[in-house]
Each structure stands twice: as C-alpha cells, then as structure tokens.
Short mmCIF file of C-alpha atoms in Angstrom, two decimals:
data_model
loop_
_atom_site.label_atom_id
_atom_site.label_comp_id
_atom_site.label_asym_id
_atom_site.label_seq_id
_atom_site.Cartn_x
_atom_site.Cartn_y
_atom_site.Cartn_z
CA UNK A 1 4.70 -35.31 -6.44
CA UNK A 2 1.52 -36.49 -4.71
CA UNK A 3 -1.59 -34.43 -5.47
CA UNK A 4 -4.92 -34.61 -3.68
CA UNK A 5 -8.02 -35.09 -5.82
CA UNK A 6 -8.89 -31.38 -6.03
CA UNK A 7 -5.36 -30.52 -7.09
CA UNK A 8 -5.45 -33.26 -9.76
CA UNK A 9 -8.68 -31.92 -11.25
CA UNK A 10 -7.23 -28.40 -11.35
CA UNK A 11 -3.96 -29.52 -12.95
CA UNK A 12 -5.76 -31.55 -15.65
CA UNK A 13 -8.25 -28.83 -16.57
CA UNK A 14 -7.44 -27.47 -20.01
CA UNK A 15 -10.09 -25.74 -22.14
CA UNK A 16 -12.82 -23.45 -20.82
CA UNK A 17 -13.02 -21.25 -17.73
CA UNK A 18 -12.15 -22.46 -14.24
CA UNK A 19 -12.37 -20.68 -10.90
CA UNK A 20 -9.96 -22.29 -8.46
CA UNK A 21 -10.72 -21.22 -4.89
CA UNK A 22 -7.39 -21.82 -3.20
CA UNK A 23 -7.05 -21.33 0.54
CA UNK A 24 -3.72 -20.29 2.11
CA UNK A 25 -1.01 -22.92 1.98
CA UNK A 26 -3.04 -25.12 -0.35
CA UNK A 27 -0.37 -25.47 -3.05
CA UNK A 28 -1.79 -23.10 -5.66
CA UNK A 29 1.62 -22.17 -7.13
CA UNK A 30 2.46 -25.84 -7.53
CA UNK A 31 -0.90 -26.44 -9.18
CA UNK A 32 -0.42 -23.54 -11.61
CA UNK A 33 3.07 -24.62 -12.69
CA UNK A 34 2.08 -28.29 -13.05
CA UNK A 35 -1.01 -27.26 -15.01
CA UNK A 36 1.18 -25.41 -17.52
CA UNK A 37 3.36 -28.51 -17.79
CA UNK A 38 0.28 -30.72 -18.30
CA UNK A 39 -1.16 -28.39 -20.96
CA UNK A 40 2.06 -28.29 -23.00
CA UNK A 41 2.97 -31.96 -22.66
CA UNK A 42 -0.43 -33.66 -22.65
CA UNK A 43 -2.59 -31.29 -24.73
CA UNK A 44 0.02 -29.93 -27.12
CA UNK A 45 -0.58 -26.28 -26.17
CA UNK A 46 2.21 -24.06 -27.47
CA UNK A 47 4.06 -22.40 -24.55
CA UNK A 48 3.98 -18.99 -26.26
CA UNK A 49 0.16 -19.14 -26.27
CA UNK A 50 0.11 -19.18 -22.45
CA UNK A 51 -0.07 -16.00 -20.34
CA UNK A 52 0.42 -16.14 -16.55
CA UNK A 53 -0.50 -12.95 -14.68
CA UNK A 54 0.47 -12.18 -11.10
CA UNK A 55 0.12 -9.02 -9.00
CA UNK A 56 3.76 -8.38 -8.17
CA UNK A 57 7.03 -8.66 -10.06
CA UNK A 58 8.45 -10.84 -7.28
CA UNK A 59 5.52 -13.28 -7.60
CA UNK A 60 5.95 -13.40 -11.39
CA UNK A 61 9.67 -14.15 -11.04
CA UNK A 62 9.01 -16.83 -8.44
CA UNK A 63 6.35 -18.46 -10.62
CA UNK A 64 8.64 -18.38 -13.64
CA UNK A 65 11.53 -19.83 -11.63
CA UNK A 66 9.38 -22.64 -10.24
CA UNK A 67 8.17 -23.51 -13.75
CA UNK A 68 11.67 -23.50 -15.22
CA UNK A 69 12.81 -25.89 -12.48
CA UNK A 70 9.88 -28.14 -13.33
CA UNK A 71 10.30 -27.89 -17.12
CA UNK A 72 13.90 -26.76 -17.78
CA UNK A 73 13.59 -27.24 -21.56
CA UNK A 74 10.33 -25.34 -22.04
CA UNK A 75 10.53 -21.72 -23.17
CA UNK A 76 7.99 -19.18 -24.37
CA UNK A 77 5.42 -18.97 -21.56
CA UNK A 78 4.78 -15.31 -20.62
CA UNK A 79 4.94 -14.52 -16.89
CA UNK A 80 4.21 -10.96 -15.81
CA UNK A 81 2.17 -8.50 -13.79
CA UNK A 82 -0.92 -6.82 -15.20
CA UNK A 83 1.06 -3.62 -15.65
CA UNK A 84 4.03 -5.24 -17.38
CA UNK A 85 1.82 -7.17 -19.79
CA UNK A 86 -0.36 -4.18 -20.58
CA UNK A 87 2.66 -1.91 -21.03
CA UNK A 88 4.01 -4.46 -23.53
CA UNK A 89 0.80 -4.03 -25.52
CA UNK A 90 1.00 -0.24 -25.36
CA UNK A 91 4.67 -0.30 -26.34
CA UNK A 92 3.82 -2.31 -29.45
CA UNK A 93 0.96 0.03 -30.37
CA UNK A 94 2.37 3.44 -29.43
CA UNK A 95 6.17 2.90 -29.15
CA UNK A 96 6.19 3.81 -25.47
CA UNK A 97 9.45 3.37 -23.58
CA UNK A 98 10.30 3.33 -19.89
CA UNK A 99 11.01 7.06 -20.19
CA UNK A 100 7.27 7.62 -20.72
CA UNK A 101 6.43 6.26 -17.25
CA UNK A 102 6.12 9.02 -14.67
CA UNK A 103 8.38 8.62 -11.63
CA UNK A 104 7.10 8.81 -8.06
CA UNK A 105 8.98 12.04 -7.41
CA UNK A 106 7.46 13.63 -10.54
CA UNK A 107 4.01 12.40 -9.60
CA UNK A 108 4.03 13.58 -5.99
CA UNK A 109 5.79 16.80 -6.96
CA UNK A 110 2.99 17.66 -9.41
CA UNK A 111 0.37 17.08 -6.69
CA UNK A 112 2.27 19.17 -4.12
CA UNK A 113 2.79 21.98 -6.62
CA UNK A 114 -0.93 22.05 -7.44
CA UNK A 115 -1.89 22.19 -3.75
CA UNK A 116 0.61 24.97 -3.03
CA UNK A 117 -0.25 26.93 -6.17
CA UNK A 118 -3.94 27.18 -5.24
CA UNK A 119 -3.27 27.77 -1.55
CA UNK A 120 -5.38 24.77 -0.56
CA UNK A 121 -5.23 24.12 3.17
CA UNK A 122 -3.93 20.57 2.95
CA UNK A 123 -0.59 18.91 3.57
CA UNK A 124 1.53 19.20 0.45
CA UNK A 125 3.93 16.61 1.88
CA UNK A 126 4.52 13.23 0.31
CA UNK A 127 2.29 11.21 2.64
CA UNK A 128 -0.72 13.33 1.78
CA UNK A 129 0.25 13.44 -1.91
CA UNK A 130 0.28 9.62 -1.93
CA UNK A 131 -3.30 9.56 -0.68
CA UNK A 132 -4.37 11.97 -3.42
CA UNK A 133 -2.56 9.94 -6.09
CA UNK A 134 -4.28 6.81 -4.74
CA UNK A 135 -7.67 8.43 -5.16
CA UNK A 136 -6.83 9.58 -8.68
CA UNK A 137 -5.93 5.96 -9.38
CA UNK A 138 -9.34 4.85 -8.08
CA UNK A 139 -11.02 7.28 -10.47
CA UNK A 140 -9.04 5.93 -13.41
CA UNK A 141 -9.18 2.22 -12.64
CA UNK A 142 -12.86 2.41 -11.74
CA UNK A 143 -13.56 4.50 -14.86
CA UNK A 144 -15.51 6.91 -12.67
CA UNK A 145 -16.25 10.44 -13.84
CA UNK A 146 -14.92 13.17 -11.55
CA UNK A 147 -18.47 14.49 -11.19
CA UNK A 148 -19.52 11.19 -9.59
CA UNK A 149 -16.49 10.62 -7.37
CA UNK A 150 -16.55 11.60 -3.70
CA UNK A 151 -13.04 12.22 -2.42
CA UNK A 152 -12.28 11.27 1.18
CA UNK A 153 -9.00 13.20 1.13
CA UNK A 154 -9.95 16.63 -0.16
CA UNK A 155 -12.97 18.80 -0.75
CA UNK A 156 -14.65 17.68 -3.96
CA UNK A 157 -14.02 20.89 -5.89
CA UNK A 158 -10.37 20.98 -4.75
CA UNK A 159 -9.84 17.34 -5.72
CA UNK A 160 -11.23 17.96 -9.20
CA UNK A 161 -8.84 20.87 -9.73
CA UNK A 162 -5.81 18.86 -8.55
CA UNK A 163 -6.89 15.86 -10.62
CA UNK A 164 -7.30 17.93 -13.80
CA UNK A 165 -3.95 19.66 -13.30
CA UNK A 166 -2.23 16.32 -12.67
CA UNK A 167 -3.64 14.96 -15.95
CA UNK A 168 -2.53 18.10 -17.78
CA UNK A 169 0.94 17.66 -16.31
CA UNK A 170 1.13 14.06 -17.60
CA UNK A 171 -0.05 14.96 -21.10
CA UNK A 172 2.22 18.01 -21.27
CA UNK A 173 5.26 15.91 -20.34
CA UNK A 174 4.27 12.95 -22.52
CA UNK A 175 4.07 10.72 -19.44
CA UNK A 176 1.70 7.98 -18.28
CA UNK A 177 1.22 6.51 -14.81
CA UNK A 178 0.41 2.93 -13.85
CA UNK A 179 -3.33 3.54 -13.92
CA UNK A 180 -3.05 5.00 -17.42
CA UNK A 181 -1.56 1.68 -18.50
CA UNK A 182 -4.86 0.02 -17.60
CA UNK A 183 -7.09 2.71 -19.08
CA UNK A 184 -5.13 3.04 -22.33
CA UNK A 185 -4.94 -0.73 -22.79
CA UNK A 186 -8.69 -1.06 -22.34
CA UNK A 187 -9.30 1.74 -24.84
CA UNK A 188 -6.81 0.25 -27.32
CA UNK A 189 -8.36 -3.23 -27.25
CA UNK A 190 -11.91 -1.87 -27.31
CA UNK A 191 -11.35 0.47 -30.24
CA UNK A 192 -8.99 -1.63 -32.38
CA UNK A 193 -10.51 -5.06 -33.21
CA UNK A 194 -7.46 -5.94 -35.30
CA UNK A 195 -5.06 -5.41 -32.40
CA UNK A 196 -7.41 -7.23 -30.02
CA UNK A 197 -7.53 -10.20 -32.42
CA UNK A 198 -3.74 -10.29 -32.58
CA UNK A 199 -3.40 -10.51 -28.79
CA UNK A 200 -6.27 -13.03 -28.52
CA UNK A 201 -4.40 -15.30 -30.94
CA UNK A 202 -1.19 -14.75 -29.02
CA UNK A 203 -2.64 -15.51 -25.56
CA UNK A 204 -5.07 -18.37 -26.05
CA UNK A 205 -4.77 -19.48 -22.41
CA UNK A 206 -4.76 -17.01 -19.53
CA UNK A 207 -3.89 -17.97 -15.94
CA UNK A 208 -4.39 -15.38 -13.19
CA UNK A 209 -2.92 -15.74 -9.71
CA UNK A 210 -4.38 -13.90 -6.66
CA UNK A 211 -7.57 -13.28 -8.62
CA UNK A 212 -9.30 -11.83 -5.53
CA UNK A 213 -7.16 -8.70 -5.94
CA UNK A 214 -8.26 -7.87 -9.49
CA UNK A 215 -10.03 -4.56 -10.08
CA UNK A 216 -12.80 -3.84 -12.56
CA UNK A 217 -10.75 -2.46 -15.43
CA UNK A 218 -8.24 -5.33 -15.21
CA UNK A 219 -11.16 -7.76 -15.26
CA UNK A 220 -12.71 -6.05 -18.29
CA UNK A 221 -9.41 -6.29 -20.18
CA UNK A 222 -9.15 -9.99 -19.32
CA UNK A 223 -12.66 -10.52 -20.71
CA UNK A 224 -11.62 -8.81 -23.94
CA UNK A 225 -8.47 -10.93 -24.24
CA UNK A 226 -10.33 -14.16 -23.48
CA UNK A 227 -12.76 -13.59 -26.34
CA UNK A 228 -14.89 -16.53 -27.42
CA UNK A 229 -12.36 -19.13 -26.24
CA UNK A 230 -12.83 -18.09 -22.58
CA UNK A 231 -9.78 -20.10 -21.54
CA UNK A 232 -9.32 -18.25 -18.26
CA UNK A 233 -7.96 -20.12 -15.23
CA UNK A 234 -8.47 -17.85 -12.21
CA UNK A 235 -6.89 -18.75 -8.90
CA UNK A 236 -7.70 -16.89 -5.70
CA UNK A 237 -9.41 -16.71 -2.35
CA UNK A 238 -12.03 -14.04 -1.70
CA UNK A 239 -11.14 -14.16 2.02
CA UNK A 240 -7.61 -12.90 1.30
CA UNK A 241 -8.21 -9.70 -0.66
CA UNK A 242 -5.72 -6.97 0.33
CA UNK A 243 -5.91 -4.44 -2.52
CA UNK A 244 -9.21 -2.73 -1.78
CA UNK A 245 -7.35 0.61 -1.70
CA UNK A 246 -6.53 0.06 -5.39
CA UNK A 247 -10.10 -0.67 -6.36
CA UNK A 248 -9.85 -4.45 -6.03
CA UNK A 249 -13.23 -6.08 -5.48
CA UNK A 250 -13.51 -9.71 -4.31
CA UNK A 251 -17.12 -9.51 -5.51
CA UNK A 252 -15.70 -9.87 -9.04
CA UNK A 253 -15.03 -13.50 -8.14
CA UNK A 254 -18.77 -13.93 -7.59
CA UNK A 255 -19.39 -12.51 -11.07
CA UNK A 256 -16.89 -14.77 -12.79
CA UNK A 257 -19.26 -17.74 -13.40
CA UNK A 258 -21.89 -15.33 -14.75
CA UNK A 259 -19.48 -13.72 -17.24
CA UNK A 260 -17.69 -16.93 -18.21
CA UNK A 261 -20.37 -19.48 -18.98
CA UNK A 262 -19.63 -23.09 -18.16
CA UNK A 263 -17.17 -22.16 -15.40
CA UNK A 264 -15.89 -25.12 -13.43
CA UNK A 265 -15.42 -24.25 -9.75
CA UNK A 266 -12.84 -26.23 -7.80
CA UNK A 267 -11.73 -25.89 -4.17
CA UNK A 268 -8.25 -26.35 -2.72
CA UNK A 269 -9.13 -26.54 0.94
CA UNK A 270 -6.21 -28.42 2.54
CA UNK A 271 -3.62 -26.16 4.19
CA UNK A 272 -0.16 -27.78 4.06
CA UNK A 273 1.61 -24.82 5.69
CA UNK A 274 -0.07 -24.12 9.04
CA UNK A 275 -0.76 -26.15 12.15
CA UNK A 276 -4.22 -27.36 13.10
CA UNK A 277 -4.61 -24.67 15.78
CA UNK A 278 -3.69 -21.80 13.47
CA UNK A 279 -6.11 -22.98 10.79
CA UNK A 280 -8.95 -23.40 13.30
CA UNK A 281 -8.36 -19.91 14.73
CA UNK A 282 -8.33 -18.38 11.27
CA UNK A 283 -11.60 -20.11 10.41
CA UNK A 284 -13.32 -18.56 13.43
CA UNK A 285 -12.29 -15.11 12.18
CA UNK A 286 -12.99 -15.73 8.49
CA UNK A 287 -16.49 -17.06 9.13
CA UNK A 288 -17.53 -13.47 9.94
CA UNK A 289 -16.91 -12.45 6.32
CA UNK A 290 -20.06 -11.89 4.29
CA UNK A 291 -20.86 -12.42 0.61
CA UNK A 292 -18.19 -15.06 0.10
CA UNK A 293 -17.78 -18.54 -1.32
CA UNK A 294 -18.26 -21.08 1.44
CA UNK A 295 -15.09 -23.08 1.96
CA UNK A 296 -14.17 -25.84 4.40
CA UNK A 297 -10.50 -25.17 5.03
CA UNK A 298 -8.63 -27.77 7.06
CA UNK A 299 -5.05 -28.37 8.11
CA UNK A 300 -3.01 -31.28 6.78
CA UNK A 301 -1.66 -31.66 10.33
CA UNK A 302 -3.41 -33.32 13.24
CA UNK A 303 -4.47 -31.49 16.39
CA UNK A 304 -1.96 -31.32 19.24
CA UNK A 305 1.17 -31.26 17.08
CA UNK A 306 2.07 -27.67 17.95
CA UNK A 307 1.57 -24.98 20.59
CA UNK A 308 -1.79 -23.27 20.75
CA UNK A 309 -2.28 -19.76 19.44
CA UNK A 310 -1.89 -17.06 22.12
CA UNK A 311 -3.43 -13.61 21.83
CA UNK A 312 -1.79 -10.89 23.93
CA UNK A 313 -3.23 -7.40 24.36
CA UNK A 314 -0.96 -4.44 25.10
CA UNK A 315 -1.59 -0.75 25.74
CA UNK A 316 1.27 0.64 23.66
CA UNK A 317 3.84 -0.23 21.04
CA UNK A 318 6.56 -0.02 23.69
CA UNK A 319 4.83 -2.63 25.85
CA UNK A 320 4.15 -4.77 22.77
CA UNK A 321 7.82 -4.77 21.75
CA UNK A 322 8.94 -5.60 25.30
CA UNK A 323 6.63 -8.63 25.40
CA UNK A 324 7.96 -9.78 22.02
CA UNK A 325 11.56 -9.47 23.21
CA UNK A 326 10.72 -11.31 26.44
CA UNK A 327 9.01 -14.12 24.51
CA UNK A 328 11.91 -14.51 22.07
CA UNK A 329 14.37 -14.65 24.96
CA UNK A 330 12.22 -17.21 26.79
CA UNK A 331 11.95 -19.46 23.71
CA UNK A 332 15.67 -19.22 23.00
CA UNK A 333 16.54 -20.18 26.59
CA UNK A 334 14.24 -23.19 26.15
CA UNK A 335 16.46 -24.36 23.32
CA UNK A 336 14.73 -22.96 20.22
CA UNK A 337 17.25 -21.34 17.82
CA UNK A 338 16.59 -17.75 16.70
CA UNK A 339 16.51 -18.93 13.07
CA UNK A 340 13.36 -20.93 13.82
CA UNK A 341 11.43 -17.83 14.98
CA UNK A 342 9.65 -15.27 12.81
CA UNK A 343 7.92 -11.96 13.49
CA UNK A 344 5.19 -10.97 11.05
CA UNK A 345 3.96 -7.38 10.81
CA UNK A 346 0.82 -5.93 9.26
CA UNK A 347 2.76 -3.18 7.45
CA UNK A 348 6.46 -2.53 6.82
CA UNK A 349 6.32 0.70 8.84
CA UNK A 350 5.87 -1.17 12.13
CA UNK A 351 9.13 -3.06 12.77
CA UNK A 352 11.45 -0.03 13.15
CA UNK A 353 11.21 0.29 16.92
CA UNK A 354 11.37 -3.46 17.47
CA UNK A 355 14.48 -3.74 15.28
CA UNK A 356 16.22 -1.26 17.59
CA UNK A 357 15.18 -3.28 20.65
CA UNK A 358 16.43 -6.50 19.07
CA UNK A 359 19.83 -4.89 18.53
CA UNK A 360 19.88 -3.51 22.08
CA UNK A 361 19.28 -7.02 23.42
CA UNK A 362 21.87 -8.65 21.15
CA UNK A 363 19.28 -10.73 19.30
CA UNK A 364 20.36 -11.48 15.70
CA UNK A 365 17.71 -10.98 13.03
CA UNK A 366 17.19 -10.71 9.29
CA UNK A 367 14.76 -8.25 7.68
CA UNK A 368 12.92 -9.50 4.59
CA UNK A 369 11.77 -6.00 3.57
CA UNK A 370 13.30 -2.57 3.61
CA UNK A 371 11.96 -0.41 6.42
CA UNK A 372 10.70 3.02 5.33
CA UNK A 373 12.62 5.85 6.97
CA UNK A 374 10.39 7.13 9.78
CA UNK A 375 12.12 10.50 9.70
CA UNK A 376 10.71 11.22 6.23
CA UNK A 377 7.12 10.67 7.40
CA UNK A 378 4.98 13.81 7.37
CA UNK A 379 4.52 13.62 11.16
CA UNK A 380 8.30 13.67 11.65
CA UNK A 381 8.51 16.63 9.28
CA UNK A 382 5.84 18.45 11.31
CA UNK A 383 7.82 17.94 14.52
CA UNK A 384 11.06 19.03 12.84
CA UNK A 385 9.28 22.13 11.50
CA UNK A 386 8.22 23.14 15.02
CA UNK A 387 11.81 22.67 16.19
CA UNK A 388 13.16 24.67 13.25
CA UNK A 389 10.81 27.52 14.14
CA UNK A 390 11.74 27.26 17.81
CA UNK A 391 15.37 27.69 16.78
CA UNK A 392 14.65 30.86 14.80
CA UNK A 393 13.67 29.67 11.33
CA UNK A 394 10.87 31.83 9.84
CA UNK A 395 10.76 30.47 6.30
CA UNK A 396 7.26 30.86 4.85
CA UNK A 397 7.01 27.24 3.62
CA UNK A 398 8.07 25.91 7.02
CA UNK A 399 5.49 28.04 8.83
CA UNK A 400 2.74 27.11 6.37
CA UNK A 401 3.31 23.38 6.95
CA UNK A 402 2.42 23.62 10.66
CA UNK A 403 0.48 26.84 11.11
CA UNK A 404 -2.86 25.02 11.28
CA UNK A 405 -1.67 21.87 13.04
CA UNK A 406 -3.63 22.27 15.25
CA UNK A 407 -6.00 24.68 13.54
CA UNK A 408 -5.26 28.30 14.42
CA UNK A 409 -7.62 29.64 11.73
CA UNK A 410 -4.80 31.43 9.95
CA UNK A 411 -5.14 31.74 6.18
CA UNK A 412 -2.33 31.33 3.65
CA UNK A 413 -3.36 34.75 2.33
CA UNK A 414 -1.85 36.28 5.47
CA UNK A 415 1.65 35.29 4.33
CA UNK A 416 2.86 37.56 1.54
CA UNK A 417 6.64 37.39 1.95
CA UNK A 418 9.25 34.56 1.95
CA UNK A 419 10.08 35.25 5.61
CA UNK A 420 7.32 35.36 8.23
CA UNK A 421 7.18 38.16 10.77
CA UNK A 422 4.83 37.34 13.65
CA UNK A 423 4.31 41.03 14.46
CA UNK A 424 3.14 41.66 10.90
CA UNK A 425 0.93 38.59 11.18
CA UNK A 426 -0.67 40.05 14.31
CA UNK A 427 -1.27 43.32 12.48
CA UNK A 428 -2.96 41.42 9.65
CA UNK A 429 -5.44 39.97 12.18
CA UNK A 430 -5.56 42.96 14.55
CA UNK A 431 -9.37 43.01 14.51
CA UNK A 432 -9.65 39.30 15.31
CA UNK A 433 -8.71 38.77 18.95
CA UNK A 434 -8.96 34.99 18.86
CA UNK A 435 -6.48 34.62 16.00
CA UNK A 436 -4.08 37.18 17.51
CA UNK A 437 -4.18 35.18 20.73
CA UNK A 438 -3.40 32.00 18.76
CA UNK A 439 -0.34 33.72 17.28
CA UNK A 440 0.80 34.80 20.76
CA UNK A 441 0.36 31.28 22.11
CA UNK A 442 2.33 29.85 19.19
CA UNK A 443 5.21 32.26 19.82
CA UNK A 444 5.24 31.37 23.53
CA UNK A 445 5.18 27.66 22.67
CA UNK A 446 8.13 28.05 20.30
CA UNK A 447 10.12 29.91 22.97
CA UNK A 448 9.47 27.10 25.50
CA UNK A 449 10.36 24.39 22.97
CA UNK A 450 13.72 26.11 22.33
CA UNK A 451 14.69 25.63 26.01
CA UNK A 452 13.76 21.94 26.24
CA UNK A 453 15.79 18.81 25.58
CA UNK A 454 14.70 16.94 22.41
CA UNK A 455 12.58 14.28 24.18
CA UNK A 456 10.74 16.87 26.27
CA UNK A 457 10.36 19.14 23.24
CA UNK A 458 8.63 16.42 21.21
CA UNK A 459 6.39 15.63 24.16
CA UNK A 460 5.51 19.33 24.48
CA UNK A 461 4.70 19.57 20.75
CA UNK A 462 2.47 16.50 21.02
CA UNK A 463 0.63 17.32 24.25
CA UNK A 464 0.82 21.06 24.95
CA UNK A 465 0.89 22.40 21.40
CA UNK A 466 -1.74 19.85 20.38
CA UNK A 467 -0.22 17.75 17.57
CA UNK A 468 -1.70 14.54 19.03
CA UNK A 469 -5.19 16.05 19.05
CA UNK A 470 -4.74 17.25 15.46
CA UNK A 471 -3.61 13.77 14.34
CA UNK A 472 -6.65 12.14 15.97
CA UNK A 473 -8.96 14.54 14.12
CA UNK A 474 -7.02 13.95 10.89
CA UNK A 475 -7.34 10.16 11.27
CA UNK A 476 -11.06 10.43 12.01
CA UNK A 477 -11.58 12.69 8.99
CA UNK A 478 -9.84 10.18 6.73
CA UNK A 479 -11.72 7.27 8.29
CA UNK A 480 -8.55 5.42 9.34
CA UNK A 481 -7.23 4.14 12.65
CA UNK A 482 -5.24 6.65 14.70
CA UNK A 483 -3.06 3.89 16.16
CA UNK A 484 -0.52 3.89 13.32
CA UNK A 485 -0.04 7.64 13.60
CA UNK A 486 0.29 7.48 17.39
CA UNK A 487 2.86 4.69 17.10
CA UNK A 488 4.92 6.83 14.71
CA UNK A 489 4.79 9.84 17.03
CA UNK A 490 5.79 7.65 19.94
CA UNK A 491 8.71 6.22 17.98
CA UNK A 492 9.91 9.67 16.91
CA UNK A 493 9.81 10.84 20.51
CA UNK A 494 11.56 7.67 21.69
CA UNK A 495 14.42 8.34 19.24
CA UNK A 496 15.10 11.65 21.01
CA UNK A 497 15.35 10.41 24.59
CA UNK A 498 19.12 9.82 24.64
CA UNK A 499 20.04 13.30 23.35
CA UNK A 500 20.52 16.46 25.41
CA UNK A 501 20.64 18.87 22.46
CA UNK A 502 18.83 19.34 19.17
CA UNK A 503 22.18 19.33 17.36
CA UNK A 504 23.00 15.81 18.60
CA UNK A 505 19.55 14.50 17.74
CA UNK A 506 19.60 16.03 14.26
CA UNK A 507 23.06 14.56 13.58
CA UNK A 508 21.72 11.15 14.56
CA UNK A 509 18.71 11.61 12.24
CA UNK A 510 20.97 12.68 9.35
CA UNK A 511 23.15 9.60 9.82
CA UNK A 512 20.10 7.31 10.07
CA UNK A 513 18.64 8.79 6.88
CA UNK A 514 21.86 8.17 4.96
CA UNK A 515 21.90 4.45 5.83
#
C-alpha cells in the first residue's frame, strides 16, 4: 500500500509519545493497524504488550478485524473500549462479573422511584431519567463533588438527594455502572502500586483512537498506565469531538504535549474519502472553531470532479422529507441507482418519518441503525396520557404525569388516593380560584378531546391544551433546541391522521411497538 510521508512517519514511530492529528478520511485506521504490524515485525515488540483502545465496541471489532486481515498469524494484541479494558482490570482485582453491571432498566427505575418517592415535580419517565443519569455520570467521570456541581436538569438540592439514593441503590445491590468502572479503576491503580506495575508491564504500548473524545478520568488512567515509558500513541481530531455530554474535552489534546514530554506531533491532512467541494465547505465551517490545532485539510481529489454542495432550508420536517424524496426520485430518473445514494442524519431519532415516506413512494432502502420507537418517547406518553384521561382513566400516576404540563400549579400533595376525583381536587383548592379554574378547564379539555378524531385530538392537546408551549419552555430550561421535540410531536400527530377512532390508532401503535 502507498503511504504519504505523514502516514509513513506515523507508522514508523515506535517509542515515546506521539499525537497524530488525523482529519476525516485521512486513513487513520490503516495507519494504526500498519503501525502495530511495523512495531511487532520491525521492532520486536511482543503483541501482548500492545493495547489498542477505541470508544465503541463496533470500532474495536473493526480495528481488530482489519489487523487480523493484515497480519493473520499475529495474536495477542488487546483491542477494546475504555470500559471493557477497565472492567477487565476490576474483574481481576475484585472478581466482578457481568452480573455486577447495572442494567438500564434498573438504573432508570431507581431514578424514577427516587423522584416519585420524594414527590419531586419532574418527569419520572425514561427520557428525563436518562438526563439525570447522564449528569450523575458527569459528576463521577469529572470527579466533581456534589457540593460543587450545578445540575441543569433538577434543582440542586433535589439532584443531590436523587444522586445519593442512586448510589445507595447500587451499593445495596452490589452493582456498578459504567462510570463506576472508570472511578474504581482510577482508585485501584492509584492506591495499589503493585497492581499498577503489573498492568504497566502488561501494556507497554498504548494506542488510543478518537482521542478527542477522551474525558478527564480516562486520561488520568492512561497517564497512570503509561508510567515512565510514556509510549502513548494518540490519534484524533479536536474538530470532531462528539462526546461533550459525557465529559469529553478536546482541550485534553492541547494538554497532551505538556503531560507527555517529548511528544511528536504529526498531521494526517489529506482526505481520501470526500470530494474537493465537500472538504472546502467543511473547512469554511471548521475555521470558526476556537482553541484548536491549526490543520490544513485538503482533498485527494481535484476540483470539478463532483457536484457542488447544495444547502436547502425548509420550514418543517414534513417539507424537508418531501424535498429529500423529490431529490432521490430526480436522481434515480437521471440514471443513478438507489444503492449509490445515502441519507445521513444527525441522530437516529430523525429518520422515522422519512422511512415511512420512502415506503409510501416505493423507494427501497437499508437502515444501518435501529430506529428508536417514537411511541415510547416521553412526549408520546404525555399525549397518550391525555387521551387515556379523556376516555375516562383517572389513575393517579397517569394524572400526575400530565397535571402540570402545562403548569396548572397543582401539587402532588393534593392527590391522596390511587384514583383521582376532580370534584375532590376542587374541594382541596376551594380557596384558590385560579387553580380551581385550571381544574375546570382541564376537565372541559378532556371532554372535548374525547369527541375528536385522533389527529384533531393530538392537535388540540398541542395547541389548545398547551403542550407545545410547555415543551418550548422545557427545552429553554434545559438549554437545548426545541426543534427535535417539535419534530417528534409533529410525527406523533402525523401517525394519527389516517385513523377515525382512538381504538384503531392505538392498535396501530401496539403493532408498531411489537416490530
């Protein structure tokens, strides 16, 4: 295989730290696998002294597969994610098994139970629980004390209570979560020099892929493992960091040469994947990044060898999907096979509506990822709860999930029985006219919803009841874009348009959920 000069220098680097700044499509996986080959064949490095760390299991398997194709007779190199490698260390020290790892359902259930038990006025549904778990992870991975952490999801005092109870739940059940794997590994290696020495002798050479996505505790563990040898080969691009929500900090890449003295910095700046126009467009966006390594990315292809990049603005997801369908149809009629087209989404929650439109238009397609079930999203549950109440359900948990969406200023303390009676609720607030009026309005809204077809009912819940307004406030409070939430509401409503009764719509939803 032909390597450019930068790739050659990276492949032939052996001892000492190197920071390889690899732009997209620059052949970093090829460089990593050939470097392992070069180290074992040219420098006599034992394969079992080499550790290759990636951020996903799929990436680790791909890297391992690529290396085995390159060196079919070489065995012993360790390929794994941070969590799998660190769990290996904990398993050796503490005899942990897979049964000690908390499941998602256990994790989110503990958070929901804590919220419900204290009567906190937050969603206890899974989407909200995920946000709380994410923040608990930030506390652990950042080794931040609860007293110094400002939650963006809950009130500080509420978050501390939930966090403490979640930790008590884990210890009581003898469980650990993925963030504990990092914390416990750091504590183990810091407090047991003998165990640290054993792993330092085992992993004399450490290669890290996607280094821009490393967080502080992972970085600190790598520094411990590297020891005095400092044979760390870090590959990444600070312009491509995507794990900020997990505490990843591209700024760590800037620290690397300070912490690993004698670091050699090399640049892979030739993109072999994308056309000239795509690379040039990306550079105009990336140049707005601050506090970054300056890189001169260029395409391996000449200008004019492909169509230019087109940017199309739309006012809604429905219009966006129509334009995509129209463009696919236009390209196919021009002779381009469907298999040569690709649609890339920002998140895997977005393609649901488009997938339906592709099927409606008879356009064959293949999904690379599983699409999360939209009907399990907390917004779908909120709409279903309103419909359940409109159809006569008065279960306390159902009422509590929507009673303050939008805010009606009704406290959980007002509900003291498993079944809610609105007349008793009015009596509870008989001296507070505004709240009594809110209860009356809610009852009238539920009666109207019961007489509407599903599509009109969802529209009424969104516009007249005020769910859209609540969602906008919720998004603003969390500091996130409201667009994703609005798209989900629009898609839920769109799913109801072909049904005349709630029964038919619910049967459709049940069937969809089973698939």
